[in-house]
């Protein structure tokens, strides 16, 4: 996965709260190999019910939505569907905890904004799209002509900007891990099952 620091593209609004992982990608599509892409399944049932849905008309890189986005199960495929569709940042007042971790590990920014800011952005976006610019390192975005700031955990910022998941982040400390292991074995050889 490639990291990113600047994101330019269109933003679209999804004025719905409590969008859960089963809505993001219904379970019946998860038997499809990931290599075939999950983007076409993103919000599949909602988009079928609403032919003029904004995601049927455009492919935004930024999504603005209401609270509790990505709640429900720990379905990592929900993040795959967003990323495969082309979305790299979601702005909402709150997210499902497991969804947030999965998002960061797959290059998707889950940025929290106050509810009133989200509502203003949703009103501005309406059923259309607007230009968006996100600066990950500065923690700023410009969406629909409005400048906003967002806070982001420094570890998440590092993972997103470098394209790292948890394993990649841990691998950055491989020398320290090897040194610790060697010292541990030297002091407590009986604890090493290979001896």
mmCIF file of N, CA and C in Angstrom, residues 1-6 88 104 107 136-137 152 154-164:
data_model
loop_
_atom_site.group_PDB
_atom_site.id
_atom_site.type_symbol
_atom_site.label_atom_id
_atom_site.label_comp_id
_atom_site.label_asym_id
_atom_site.label_seq_id
_atom_site.Cartn_x
_atom_site.Cartn_y
_atom_site.Cartn_z
ATOM 1 N N UNK A 1 0.849 -1.172 0.000
ATOM 2 C CA UNK A 1 0.000 0.000 0.000
ATOM 3 C C UNK A 1 0.894 1.234 0.000
ATOM 4 N N UNK A 2 0.521 2.207 -0.787
ATOM 5 C CA UNK A 2 1.307 3.437 -0.838
ATOM 6 C C UNK A 2 0.738 4.451 0.148
ATOM 7 N N UNK A 3 1.640 5.189 0.751
ATOM 8 C CA UNK A 3 1.226 6.227 1.675
ATOM 9 C C UNK A 3 0.868 7.504 0.942
ATOM 10 N N UNK A 4 0.347 8.457 1.679
ATOM 11 C CA UNK A 4 0.010 9.749 1.088
ATOM 12 C C UNK A 4 0.076 10.830 2.152
ATOM 13 N N UNK A 5 0.324 12.051 1.693
ATOM 14 C CA UNK A 5 0.346 13.199 2.591
ATOM 15 C C UNK A 5 -0.606 14.290 2.115
ATOM 16 N N UNK A 6 -0.783 14.397 0.809
ATOM 17 C CA UNK A 6 -1.695 15.385 0.227
ATOM 18 C C UNK A 6 -2.713 14.635 -0.621
ATOM 19 N N UNK A 88 -10.302 7.961 -0.006
ATOM 20 C CA UNK A 88 -9.098 7.902 0.825
ATOM 21 C C UNK A 88 -9.269 8.631 2.157
ATOM 22 N N UNK A 104 -7.065 2.957 8.965
ATOM 23 C CA UNK A 104 -5.689 3.449 8.957
ATOM 24 C C UNK A 104 -4.742 2.394 8.394
ATOM 25 N N UNK A 107 -4.832 2.609 4.548
ATOM 26 C CA UNK A 107 -4.609 3.875 3.843
ATOM 27 C C UNK A 107 -5.791 4.820 3.797
ATOM 28 N N UNK A 136 -2.553 15.843 5.203
ATOM 29 C CA UNK A 136 -2.471 14.903 6.318
ATOM 30 C C UNK A 136 -1.503 15.385 7.391
ATOM 31 N N UNK A 137 -0.337 15.874 6.979
ATOM 32 C CA UNK A 137 0.683 16.254 7.945
ATOM 33 C C UNK A 137 0.291 17.502 8.732
ATOM 34 N N UNK A 152 -5.347 14.137 14.653
ATOM 35 C CA UNK A 152 -5.047 12.763 14.281
ATOM 36 C C UNK A 152 -3.896 12.270 15.138
ATOM 37 N N UNK A 154 -0.595 10.741 16.278
ATOM 38 C CA UNK A 154 0.665 10.809 15.529
ATOM 39 C C UNK A 154 1.064 9.457 14.933
ATOM 40 N N UNK A 155 0.719 8.357 15.597
ATOM 41 C CA UNK A 155 1.038 7.034 15.048
ATOM 42 C C UNK A 155 0.205 6.782 13.796
ATOM 43 N N UNK A 156 -1.074 7.147 13.842
ATOM 44 C CA UNK A 156 -1.927 6.979 12.659
ATOM 45 C C UNK A 156 -1.410 7.849 11.500
ATOM 46 N N UNK A 157 -0.970 9.067 11.815
ATOM 47 C CA UNK A 157 -0.432 9.953 10.773
ATOM 48 C C UNK A 157 0.797 9.310 10.133
ATOM 49 N N UNK A 158 1.660 8.737 10.965
ATOM 50 C CA UNK A 158 2.866 8.086 10.458
ATOM 51 C C UNK A 158 2.508 6.886 9.582
ATOM 52 N N UNK A 159 1.548 6.090 10.017
ATOM 53 C CA UNK A 159 1.143 4.914 9.245
ATOM 54 C C UNK A 159 0.541 5.327 7.904
ATOM 55 N N UNK A 160 -0.346 6.311 7.916
ATOM 56 C CA UNK A 160 -0.978 6.751 6.669
ATOM 57 C C UNK A 160 0.028 7.371 5.707
ATOM 58 N N UNK A 161 0.909 8.213 6.222
ATOM 59 C CA UNK A 161 1.840 8.905 5.337
ATOM 60 C C UNK A 161 2.878 7.962 4.732
ATOM 61 N N UNK A 162 3.191 6.877 5.440
ATOM 62 C CA UNK A 162 4.175 5.917 4.937
ATOM 63 C C UNK A 162 3.547 4.699 4.268
ATOM 64 N N UNK A 163 2.229 4.557 4.370
ATOM 65 C CA UNK A 163 1.580 3.383 3.807
ATOM 66 C C UNK A 163 1.827 2.128 4.629
ATOM 67 N N UNK A 164 1.959 2.290 5.934
ATOM 68 C CA UNK A 164 2.264 1.169 6.819
ATOM 69 C C UNK A 164 1.011 0.629 7.482
#
